[in-house]
Every structure is written in structure tokens, then in C-alpha cells.
């Protein structure tokens, strides 16, 4: 299914100059640097506060928007994440592409998972322009990329599998930390004797 058949594709907002931090926190800006592959955007603490006097724009984020980094150098550069907040004052910068899902048979989490896969990254690379820093062309992206959309049940299964793998990775990382803490404590106790 073509992207344009299940989502509205929106470019992030292009600011006229450099993004300047403001004290009053009118609006928060979500940039490519704030996107971690496969991690939902759930916190606003690290987002850049600005004073925004721009015109009306569709670049203000909505809950369950799929975000894709729109510039990169190769496979893995075009990270994807889900905007999981219900906060009307966050705007995506031009370094991001927003997919607003309009088909109830397509889950945002599945789309993000797909675009983070090697298959999805390769599909994106087929539509980018530029020789060194490549950029996604919104028009090509929405019209030329076709994504396999399985049944809802299969989408849910893939999402659960991914969540399970991430949970196992967290447990494994914690296990490594605990082992190192045991070694450190043992050495510290030996030195004290």
C-alpha cells in the first residue's frame, strides 16, 4: 500500500533562522536529535523551548504521529519513532517528516517498526535526493514507497514481539550492570581488609 493511501505526510516546520532558546517556553521544538530509533517520544524535558510567532502550520504534533528523521547518510540514518504525548504545544522541525495515520487498519507502531527495519530503510533510500547528506522528498516518499500492510492481528503480533525483545535487552543490560557491581564491590571489600 502506498504511504499516501494510509497517511497524511507532513513536513516539519522550517524556521527562518537558527532555533533560539526562549525562557518562557511558549512552544517546544522536537528535532532529529531528539529521536531515538524505535523509542517513543514520551518526555518533553529535553525538547528546546522557543518563542513561536509563526503562522498556522500542520507541523504541530498529535498523539500517535509517526516521526521519521528526514535527512541522513545511509541505512539507519532515517530513524523513526512514535509521538506518544498528548501535548498541543510541540512542533516538529524541518529535520523531521510526520506521518499522520488516517486508516484504522494501519497501526502507527507497525509503520515505525517497518521504517526502522533494514527493508524500510532501503525503501526510504530509494526515494532520497542528495549525494552526501541525503534528504527525503515528501512527494516521492508518499507516492513511491509501498509498504506491506498485514492484518491488524499480525501487526499487533509484530509490535508485541518487538516490545518483548526490547524488554529482554533491558534485562540483559541490567544483568551486566549487576555483574559489574558485584566485581566492583568484591574488589572494594578486598582492598578494605
mmCIF file with all atom_site columns, C-alpha atoms in Angstrom:
data_model
loop_
_atom_site.group_PDB
_atom_site.id
_atom_site.type_symbol
_atom_site.label_atom_id
_atom_site.label_alt_id
_atom_site.label_comp_id
_atom_site.label_asym_id
_atom_site.label_entity_id
_atom_site.label_seq_id
_atom_site.pdbx_PDB_ins_code
_atom_site.Cartn_x
_atom_site.Cartn_y
_atom_site.Cartn_z
_atom_site.occupancy
_atom_site.B_iso_or_equiv
_atom_site.pdbx_formal_charge
_atom_site.auth_seq_id
_atom_site.auth_comp_id
_atom_site.auth_asym_id
_atom_site.auth_atom_id
_atom_site.pdbx_PDB_model_num
ATOM 1   C CA . UNK A 1 1   ? 0.000  0.000  0.000  1.00 0.00 ? 1   UNK A CA 1
ATOM 2   C CA . UNK A 1 2   ? 1.344  3.450  -0.906 1.00 0.00 ? 2   UNK A CA 1
ATOM 3   C CA . UNK A 1 3   ? 2.075  5.728  2.052  1.00 0.00 ? 3   UNK A CA 1
ATOM 4   C CA . UNK A 1 4   ? -0.400 8.301  0.701  1.00 0.00 ? 4   UNK A CA 1
ATOM 5   C CA . UNK A 1 5   ? -3.174 5.683  0.946  1.00 0.00 ? 5   UNK A CA 1
ATOM 6   C CA . UNK A 1 6   ? -2.936 5.326  4.719  1.00 0.00 ? 6   UNK A CA 1
ATOM 7   C CA . UNK A 1 7   ? -1.248 8.511  5.992  1.00 0.00 ? 7   UNK A CA 1
ATOM 8   C CA . UNK A 1 8   ? -1.055 12.237 5.546  1.00 0.00 ? 8   UNK A CA 1
ATOM 9   C CA . UNK A 1 9   ? 2.619  13.147 5.126  1.00 0.00 ? 9   UNK A CA 1
ATOM 10  C CA . UNK A 1 10  ? 3.628  16.500 6.635  1.00 0.00 ? 10  UNK A CA 1
ATOM 11  C CA . UNK A 1 11  ? 6.987  18.263 6.512  1.00 0.00 ? 11  UNK A CA 1
ATOM 12  C CA . UNK A 1 12  ? 8.336  19.600 9.781  1.00 0.00 ? 12  UNK A CA 1
ATOM 13  C CA . UNK A 1 13  ? 8.309  23.374 10.206 1.00 0.00 ? 13  UNK A CA 1
ATOM 14  C CA . UNK A 1 14  ? 11.100 25.346 8.527  1.00 0.00 ? 14  UNK A CA 1
ATOM 15  C CA . UNK A 1 15  ? 12.293 28.131 10.824 1.00 0.00 ? 15  UNK A CA 1
ATOM 16  C CA . UNK A 1 16  ? 13.642 31.274 9.154  1.00 0.00 ? 16  UNK A CA 1
ATOM 17  C CA . UNK A 1 17  ? 16.840 31.236 11.192 1.00 0.00 ? 17  UNK A CA 1
ATOM 18  C CA . UNK A 1 18  ? 18.562 29.187 13.844 1.00 0.00 ? 18  UNK A CA 1
ATOM 19  C CA . UNK A 1 19  ? 16.280 27.853 16.562 1.00 0.00 ? 19  UNK A CA 1
ATOM 20  C CA . UNK A 1 20  ? 16.741 30.163 19.546 1.00 0.00 ? 20  UNK A CA 1
ATOM 21  C CA . UNK A 1 21  ? 16.016 29.022 23.074 1.00 0.00 ? 21  UNK A CA 1
ATOM 22  C CA . UNK A 1 22  ? 13.420 31.120 24.917 1.00 0.00 ? 22  UNK A CA 1
ATOM 23  C CA . UNK A 1 23  ? 12.836 31.403 28.648 1.00 0.00 ? 23  UNK A CA 1
ATOM 24  C CA . UNK A 1 24  ? 9.032  31.480 28.552 1.00 0.00 ? 24  UNK A CA 1
ATOM 25  C CA . UNK A 1 25  ? 8.622  28.027 26.930 1.00 0.00 ? 25  UNK A CA 1
ATOM 26  C CA . UNK A 1 26  ? 5.749  29.073 24.619 1.00 0.00 ? 26  UNK A CA 1
ATOM 27  C CA . UNK A 1 27  ? 6.345  26.191 22.271 1.00 0.00 ? 27  UNK A CA 1
ATOM 28  C CA . UNK A 1 28  ? 8.697  23.203 22.348 1.00 0.00 ? 28  UNK A CA 1
ATOM 29  C CA . UNK A 1 29  ? 10.581 22.029 19.258 1.00 0.00 ? 29  UNK A CA 1
ATOM 30  C CA . UNK A 1 30  ? 11.166 18.360 18.506 1.00 0.00 ? 30  UNK A CA 1
ATOM 31  C CA . UNK A 1 31  ? 14.252 17.878 16.333 1.00 0.00 ? 31  UNK A CA 1
ATOM 32  C CA . UNK A 1 32  ? 16.042 14.922 14.729 1.00 0.00 ? 32  UNK A CA 1
ATOM 33  C CA . UNK A 1 33  ? 18.489 14.811 17.659 1.00 0.00 ? 33  UNK A CA 1
ATOM 34  C CA . UNK A 1 34  ? 15.527 14.044 19.965 1.00 0.00 ? 34  UNK A CA 1
ATOM 35  C CA . UNK A 1 35  ? 14.592 10.877 18.048 1.00 0.00 ? 35  UNK A CA 1
ATOM 36  C CA . UNK A 1 36  ? 15.976 7.560  19.232 1.00 0.00 ? 36  UNK A CA 1
ATOM 37  C CA . UNK A 1 37  ? 15.264 4.718  16.834 1.00 0.00 ? 37  UNK A CA 1
ATOM 38  C CA . UNK A 1 38  ? 12.267 2.708  17.972 1.00 0.00 ? 38  UNK A CA 1
ATOM 39  C CA . UNK A 1 39  ? 11.818 4.662  21.219 1.00 0.00 ? 39  UNK A CA 1
ATOM 40  C CA . UNK A 1 40  ? 8.550  6.538  21.587 1.00 0.00 ? 40  UNK A CA 1
ATOM 41  C CA . UNK A 1 41  ? 8.736  10.253 22.355 1.00 0.00 ? 41  UNK A CA 1
ATOM 42  C CA . UNK A 1 42  ? 7.301  10.338 25.871 1.00 0.00 ? 42  UNK A CA 1
ATOM 43  C CA . UNK A 1 43  ? 9.200  13.139 27.642 1.00 0.00 ? 43  UNK A CA 1
ATOM 44  C CA . UNK A 1 44  ? 9.419  16.867 26.987 1.00 0.00 ? 44  UNK A CA 1
ATOM 45  C CA . UNK A 1 45  ? 12.263 17.766 29.366 1.00 0.00 ? 45  UNK A CA 1
ATOM 46  C CA . UNK A 1 46  ? 14.986 17.703 26.699 1.00 0.00 ? 46  UNK A CA 1
ATOM 47  C CA . UNK A 1 47  ? 12.995 19.477 23.975 1.00 0.00 ? 47  UNK A CA 1
ATOM 48  C CA . UNK A 1 48  ? 14.035 23.015 23.004 1.00 0.00 ? 48  UNK A CA 1
ATOM 49  C CA . UNK A 1 49  ? 11.725 25.798 24.271 1.00 0.00 ? 49  UNK A CA 1
ATOM 50  C CA . UNK A 1 50  ? 11.151 28.651 21.815 1.00 0.00 ? 50  UNK A CA 1
ATOM 51  C CA . UNK A 1 51  ? 9.010  31.719 21.414 1.00 0.00 ? 51  UNK A CA 1
ATOM 52  C CA . UNK A 1 52  ? 6.961  30.966 18.314 1.00 0.00 ? 52  UNK A CA 1
ATOM 53  C CA . UNK A 1 53  ? 5.216  33.646 16.311 1.00 0.00 ? 53  UNK A CA 1
ATOM 54  C CA . UNK A 1 54  ? 4.817  31.624 13.132 1.00 0.00 ? 54  UNK A CA 1
ATOM 55  C CA . UNK A 1 55  ? 1.748  31.150 11.031 1.00 0.00 ? 55  UNK A CA 1
ATOM 56  C CA . UNK A 1 56  ? -0.671 28.252 11.293 1.00 0.00 ? 56  UNK A CA 1
ATOM 57  C CA . UNK A 1 57  ? 1.070  25.027 10.430 1.00 0.00 ? 57  UNK A CA 1
ATOM 58  C CA . UNK A 1 58  ? 0.280  21.312 10.344 1.00 0.00 ? 58  UNK A CA 1
ATOM 59  C CA . UNK A 1 59  ? 3.716  20.672 11.909 1.00 0.00 ? 59  UNK A CA 1
ATOM 60  C CA . UNK A 1 60  ? 2.300  20.770 15.444 1.00 0.00 ? 60  UNK A CA 1
ATOM 61  C CA . UNK A 1 61  ? 2.411  17.175 16.631 1.00 0.00 ? 61  UNK A CA 1
ATOM 62  C CA . UNK A 1 62  ? -0.533 14.990 17.576 1.00 0.00 ? 62  UNK A CA 1
ATOM 63  C CA . UNK A 1 63  ? -0.547 11.850 19.674 1.00 0.00 ? 63  UNK A CA 1
ATOM 64  C CA . UNK A 1 64  ? 0.401  8.748  17.616 1.00 0.00 ? 64  UNK A CA 1
ATOM 65  C CA . UNK A 1 65  ? 2.101  10.690 14.810 1.00 0.00 ? 65  UNK A CA 1
ATOM 66  C CA . UNK A 1 66  ? 4.887  8.636  13.237 1.00 0.00 ? 66  UNK A CA 1
ATOM 67  C CA . UNK A 1 67  ? 8.099  10.654 13.034 1.00 0.00 ? 67  UNK A CA 1
ATOM 68  C CA . UNK A 1 68  ? 10.918 9.974  10.586 1.00 0.00 ? 68  UNK A CA 1
ATOM 69  C CA . UNK A 1 69  ? 14.256 11.772 10.511 1.00 0.00 ? 69  UNK A CA 1
ATOM 70  C CA . UNK A 1 70  ? 14.243 13.309 7.029  1.00 0.00 ? 70  UNK A CA 1
ATOM 71  C CA . UNK A 1 71  ? 17.995 13.764 6.479  1.00 0.00 ? 71  UNK A CA 1
ATOM 72  C CA . UNK A 1 72  ? 20.815 11.276 6.788  1.00 0.00 ? 72  UNK A CA 1
ATOM 73  C CA . UNK A 1 73  ? 23.707 9.499  5.163  1.00 0.00 ? 73  UNK A CA 1
ATOM 74  C CA . UNK A 1 74  ? 22.566 5.910  4.743  1.00 0.00 ? 74  UNK A CA 1
ATOM 75  C CA . UNK A 1 75  ? 20.784 2.897  6.235  1.00 0.00 ? 75  UNK A CA 1
ATOM 76  C CA . UNK A 1 76  ? 19.911 3.604  9.862  1.00 0.00 ? 76  UNK A CA 1
ATOM 77  C CA . UNK A 1 77  ? 20.023 7.402  9.471  1.00 0.00 ? 77  UNK A CA 1
ATOM 78  C CA . UNK A 1 78  ? 16.303 7.797  8.823  1.00 0.00 ? 78  UNK A CA 1
ATOM 79  C CA . UNK A 1 79  ? 15.211 6.789  12.344 1.00 0.00 ? 79  UNK A CA 1
ATOM 80  C CA . UNK A 1 80  ? 11.540 6.503  13.200 1.00 0.00 ? 80  UNK A CA 1
ATOM 81  C CA . UNK A 1 81  ? 9.606  6.898  16.452 1.00 0.00 ? 81  UNK A CA 1
ATOM 82  C CA . UNK A 1 82  ? 6.060  7.457  17.665 1.00 0.00 ? 82  UNK A CA 1
ATOM 83  C CA . UNK A 1 83  ? 5.000  10.739 19.273 1.00 0.00 ? 83  UNK A CA 1
ATOM 84  C CA . UNK A 1 84  ? 3.227  9.391  22.367 1.00 0.00 ? 84  UNK A CA 1
ATOM 85  C CA . UNK A 1 85  ? 2.360  12.637 24.123 1.00 0.00 ? 85  UNK A CA 1
ATOM 86  C CA . UNK A 1 86  ? -0.919 14.488 24.269 1.00 0.00 ? 86  UNK A CA 1
ATOM 87  C CA . UNK A 1 87  ? 0.673  17.951 24.182 1.00 0.00 ? 87  UNK A CA 1
ATOM 88  C CA . UNK A 1 88  ? -0.586 20.544 21.667 1.00 0.00 ? 88  UNK A CA 1
ATOM 89  C CA . UNK A 1 89  ? 2.413  22.892 22.019 1.00 0.00 ? 89  UNK A CA 1
ATOM 90  C CA . UNK A 1 90  ? 5.118  20.772 20.369 1.00 0.00 ? 90  UNK A CA 1
ATOM 91  C CA . UNK A 1 91  ? 6.209  21.466 16.809 1.00 0.00 ? 91  UNK A CA 1
ATOM 92  C CA . UNK A 1 92  ? 8.394  19.246 14.623 1.00 0.00 ? 92  UNK A CA 1
ATOM 93  C CA . UNK A 1 93  ? 11.370 20.920 12.962 1.00 0.00 ? 93  UNK A CA 1
ATOM 94  C CA . UNK A 1 94  ? 12.142 20.561 9.255  1.00 0.00 ? 94  UNK A CA 1
ATOM 95  C CA . UNK A 1 95  ? 14.576 17.734 10.062 1.00 0.00 ? 95  UNK A CA 1
ATOM 96  C CA . UNK A 1 96  ? 11.533 15.505 10.602 1.00 0.00 ? 96  UNK A CA 1
ATOM 97  C CA . UNK A 1 97  ? 8.774  14.084 8.453  1.00 0.00 ? 97  UNK A CA 1
ATOM 98  C CA . UNK A 1 98  ? 5.397  13.483 10.116 1.00 0.00 ? 98  UNK A CA 1
ATOM 99  C CA . UNK A 1 99  ? 3.096  10.628 9.117  1.00 0.00 ? 99  UNK A CA 1
ATOM 100 C CA . UNK A 1 100 ? -0.431 11.127 10.452 1.00 0.00 ? 100 UNK A CA 1
ATOM 101 C CA . UNK A 1 101 ? -2.169 7.776  10.046 1.00 0.00 ? 101 UNK A CA 1
ATOM 102 C CA . UNK A 1 102 ? -5.670 8.092  8.591  1.00 0.00 ? 102 UNK A CA 1
ATOM 103 C CA . UNK A 1 103 ? -6.523 4.400  8.139  1.00 0.00 ? 103 UNK A CA 1
ATOM 104 C CA . UNK A 1 104 ? -7.756 2.463  11.188 1.00 0.00 ? 104 UNK A CA 1
ATOM 105 C CA . UNK A 1 105 ? -6.397 -0.760 9.692  1.00 0.00 ? 105 UNK A CA 1
ATOM 106 C CA . UNK A 1 106 ? -2.825 0.557  9.991  1.00 0.00 ? 106 UNK A CA 1
ATOM 107 C CA . UNK A 1 107 ? -1.113 0.868  13.374 1.00 0.00 ? 107 UNK A CA 1
ATOM 108 C CA . UNK A 1 108 ? 1.400  3.714  13.867 1.00 0.00 ? 108 UNK A CA 1
ATOM 109 C CA . UNK A 1 109 ? 3.675  1.381  15.875 1.00 0.00 ? 109 UNK A CA 1
ATOM 110 C CA . UNK A 1 110 ? 3.813  -1.059 12.963 1.00 0.00 ? 110 UNK A CA 1
ATOM 111 C CA . UNK A 1 111 ? 4.701  1.719  10.491 1.00 0.00 ? 111 UNK A CA 1
ATOM 112 C CA . UNK A 1 112 ? 7.509  2.967  12.757 1.00 0.00 ? 112 UNK A CA 1
ATOM 113 C CA . UNK A 1 113 ? 8.752  -0.598 13.250 1.00 0.00 ? 113 UNK A CA 1
ATOM 114 C CA . UNK A 1 114 ? 8.715  -1.138 9.483  1.00 0.00 ? 114 UNK A CA 1
ATOM 115 C CA . UNK A 1 115 ? 10.679 2.052  8.746  1.00 0.00 ? 115 UNK A CA 1
ATOM 116 C CA . UNK A 1 116 ? 13.274 1.147  11.391 1.00 0.00 ? 116 UNK A CA 1
ATOM 117 C CA . UNK A 1 117 ? 13.851 -2.232 9.712  1.00 0.00 ? 117 UNK A CA 1
ATOM 118 C CA . UNK A 1 118 ? 16.514 -2.775 7.040  1.00 0.00 ? 118 UNK A CA 1
ATOM 119 C CA . UNK A 1 119 ? 13.713 -3.254 4.492  1.00 0.00 ? 119 UNK A CA 1
ATOM 120 C CA . UNK A 1 120 ? 12.128 0.083  5.473  1.00 0.00 ? 120 UNK A CA 1
ATOM 121 C CA . UNK A 1 121 ? 15.443 1.937  5.486  1.00 0.00 ? 121 UNK A CA 1
ATOM 122 C CA . UNK A 1 122 ? 16.217 0.610  1.999  1.00 0.00 ? 122 UNK A CA 1
ATOM 123 C CA . UNK A 1 123 ? 12.780 1.735  0.753  1.00 0.00 ? 123 UNK A CA 1
ATOM 124 C CA . UNK A 1 124 ? 13.476 5.227  2.098  1.00 0.00 ? 124 UNK A CA 1
ATOM 125 C CA . UNK A 1 125 ? 16.903 5.274  0.409  1.00 0.00 ? 125 UNK A CA 1
ATOM 126 C CA . UNK A 1 126 ? 15.214 4.616  -2.939 1.00 0.00 ? 126 UNK A CA 1
ATOM 127 C CA . UNK A 1 127 ? 13.423 7.971  -2.681 1.00 0.00 ? 127 UNK A CA 1
ATOM 128 C CA . UNK A 1 128 ? 16.063 10.278 -1.197 1.00 0.00 ? 128 UNK A CA 1
ATOM 129 C CA . UNK A 1 129 ? 17.955 13.027 -3.024 1.00 0.00 ? 129 UNK A CA 1
ATOM 130 C CA . UNK A 1 130 ? 21.498 14.267 -2.473 1.00 0.00 ? 130 UNK A CA 1
ATOM 131 C CA . UNK A 1 131 ? 24.927 12.701 -2.678 1.00 0.00 ? 131 UNK A CA 1
ATOM 132 C CA . UNK A 1 132 ? 26.399 13.074 0.833  1.00 0.00 ? 132 UNK A CA 1
ATOM 133 C CA . UNK A 1 133 ? 23.649 14.272 3.160  1.00 0.00 ? 133 UNK A CA 1
ATOM 134 C CA . UNK A 1 134 ? 20.521 12.760 1.692  1.00 0.00 ? 134 UNK A CA 1
ATOM 135 C CA . UNK A 1 135 ? 17.043 14.180 2.198  1.00 0.00 ? 135 UNK A CA 1
ATOM 136 C CA . UNK A 1 136 ? 13.640 12.556 1.899  1.00 0.00 ? 136 UNK A CA 1
ATOM 137 C CA . UNK A 1 137 ? 11.444 14.060 -0.783 1.00 0.00 ? 137 UNK A CA 1
ATOM 138 C CA . UNK A 1 138 ? 7.937  14.191 0.723  1.00 0.00 ? 138 UNK A CA 1
ATOM 139 C CA . UNK A 1 139 ? 6.274  13.792 -2.670 1.00 0.00 ? 139 UNK A CA 1
ATOM 140 C CA . UNK A 1 140 ? 8.359  10.762 -3.659 1.00 0.00 ? 140 UNK A CA 1
ATOM 141 C CA . UNK A 1 141 ? 8.017  9.314  -0.156 1.00 0.00 ? 141 UNK A CA 1
ATOM 142 C CA . UNK A 1 142 ? 4.226  9.373  -0.164 1.00 0.00 ? 142 UNK A CA 1
ATOM 143 C CA . UNK A 1 143 ? 3.781  8.257  -3.781 1.00 0.00 ? 143 UNK A CA 1
ATOM 144 C CA . UNK A 1 144 ? 6.657  5.833  -4.444 1.00 0.00 ? 144 UNK A CA 1
ATOM 145 C CA . UNK A 1 145 ? 7.094  3.910  -1.202 1.00 0.00 ? 145 UNK A CA 1
ATOM 146 C CA . UNK A 1 146 ? 4.847  0.885  -0.917 1.00 0.00 ? 146 UNK A CA 1
ATOM 147 C CA . UNK A 1 147 ? 4.580  -0.874 2.433  1.00 0.00 ? 147 UNK A CA 1
ATOM 148 C CA . UNK A 1 148 ? 3.237  -4.356 3.082  1.00 0.00 ? 148 UNK A CA 1
ATOM 149 C CA . UNK A 1 149 ? 0.287  -3.911 5.454  1.00 0.00 ? 149 UNK A CA 1
ATOM 150 C CA . UNK A 1 150 ? -0.612 -7.212 7.135  1.00 0.00 ? 150 UNK A CA 1
ATOM 151 C CA . UNK A 1 151 ? -3.844 -7.901 9.015  1.00 0.00 ? 151 UNK A CA 1
ATOM 152 C CA . UNK A 1 152 ? -4.279 -5.996 12.304 1.00 0.00 ? 152 UNK A CA 1
ATOM 153 C CA . UNK A 1 153 ? -3.666 -9.187 14.285 1.00 0.00 ? 153 UNK A CA 1
ATOM 154 C CA . UNK A 1 154 ? -0.278 -9.665 12.577 1.00 0.00 ? 154 UNK A CA 1
ATOM 155 C CA . UNK A 1 155 ? 0.629  -6.003 13.150 1.00 0.00 ? 155 UNK A CA 1
ATOM 156 C CA . UNK A 1 156 ? -0.177 -6.415 16.863 1.00 0.00 ? 156 UNK A CA 1
ATOM 157 C CA . UNK A 1 157 ? 1.928  -9.609 16.996 1.00 0.00 ? 157 UNK A CA 1
ATOM 158 C CA . UNK A 1 158 ? 4.954  -7.860 15.444 1.00 0.00 ? 158 UNK A CA 1
ATOM 159 C CA . UNK A 1 159 ? 4.613  -4.946 17.863 1.00 0.00 ? 159 UNK A CA 1
ATOM 160 C CA . UNK A 1 160 ? 4.425  -7.320 20.861 1.00 0.00 ? 160 UNK A CA 1
ATOM 161 C CA . UNK A 1 161 ? 7.440  -9.274 19.595 1.00 0.00 ? 161 UNK A CA 1
ATOM 162 C CA . UNK A 1 162 ? 9.428  -6.042 19.312 1.00 0.00 ? 162 UNK A CA 1
ATOM 163 C CA . UNK A 1 163 ? 8.372  -4.956 22.821 1.00 0.00 ? 163 UNK A CA 1
ATOM 164 C CA . UNK A 1 164 ? 9.393  -8.358 24.194 1.00 0.00 ? 164 UNK A CA 1
ATOM 165 C CA . UNK A 1 165 ? 12.828 -8.126 22.556 1.00 0.00 ? 165 UNK A CA 1
ATOM 166 C CA . UNK A 1 166 ? 13.351 -4.612 23.957 1.00 0.00 ? 166 UNK A CA 1
ATOM 167 C CA . UNK A 1 167 ? 12.357 -5.816 27.440 1.00 0.00 ? 167 UNK A CA 1
ATOM 168 C CA . UNK A 1 168 ? 14.842 -8.695 27.166 1.00 0.00 ? 168 UNK A CA 1
ATOM 169 C CA . UNK A 1 169 ? 17.569 -6.225 26.119 1.00 0.00 ? 169 UNK A CA 1
ATOM 170 C CA . UNK A 1 170 ? 16.842 -4.076 29.195 1.00 0.00 ? 170 UNK A CA 1
ATOM 171 C CA . UNK A 1 171 ? 17.033 -7.143 31.441 1.00 0.00 ? 171 UNK A CA 1
ATOM 172 C CA . UNK A 1 172 ? 20.306 -8.203 29.802 1.00 0.00 ? 172 UNK A CA 1
ATOM 173 C CA . UNK A 1 173 ? 21.788 -4.699 30.244 1.00 0.00 ? 173 UNK A CA 1
ATOM 174 C CA . UNK A 1 174 ? 20.733 -4.642 33.906 1.00 0.00 ? 174 UNK A CA 1
ATOM 175 C CA . UNK A 1 175 ? 22.253 -8.094 34.404 1.00 0.00 ? 175 UNK A CA 1
ATOM 176 C CA . UNK A 1 176 ? 25.582 -6.809 33.013 1.00 0.00 ? 176 UNK A CA 1
ATOM 177 C CA . UNK A 1 177 ? 25.425 -3.800 35.364 1.00 0.00 ? 177 UNK A CA 1
ATOM 178 C CA . UNK A 1 178 ? 24.770 -6.047 38.362 1.00 0.00 ? 178 UNK A CA 1
ATOM 179 C CA . UNK A 1 179 ? 27.689 -8.323 37.481 1.00 0.00 ? 179 UNK A CA 1
ATOM 180 C CA . UNK A 1 180 ? 30.000 -5.306 37.253 1.00 0.00 ? 180 UNK A CA 1
ATOM 181 C CA . UNK A 1 181 ? 28.684 -4.006 40.595 1.00 0.00 ? 181 UNK A CA 1
ATOM 182 C CA . UNK A 1 182 ? 29.456 -7.395 42.184 1.00 0.00 ? 182 UNK A CA 1
ATOM 183 C CA . UNK A 1 183 ? 33.033 -7.267 40.830 1.00 0.00 ? 183 UNK A CA 1
ATOM 184 C CA . UNK A 1 184 ? 33.464 -3.660 42.000 1.00 0.00 ? 184 UNK A CA 1
ATOM 185 C CA . UNK A 1 185 ? 32.095 -4.429 45.477 1.00 0.00 ? 185 UNK A CA 1
ATOM 186 C CA . UNK A 1 186 ? 34.306 -7.535 45.785 1.00 0.00 ? 186 UNK A CA 1
ATOM 187 C CA . UNK A 1 187 ? 37.439 -5.583 44.865 1.00 0.00 ? 187 UNK A CA 1
ATOM 188 C CA . UNK A 1 188 ? 36.482 -2.743 47.229 1.00 0.00 ? 188 UNK A CA 1
ATOM 189 C CA . UNK A 1 189 ? 35.981 -5.257 50.084 1.00 0.00 ? 189 UNK A CA 1
ATOM 190 C CA . UNK A 1 190 ? 39.346 -6.910 49.361 1.00 0.00 ? 190 UNK A CA 1
ATOM 191 C CA . UNK A 1 191 ? 41.130 -3.565 49.488 1.00 0.00 ? 191 UNK A CA 1
ATOM 192 C CA . UNK A 1 192 ? 39.480 -2.638 52.835 1.00 0.00 ? 192 UNK A CA 1
ATOM 193 C CA . UNK A 1 193 ? 40.690 -5.873 54.540 1.00 0.00 ? 193 UNK A CA 1
#
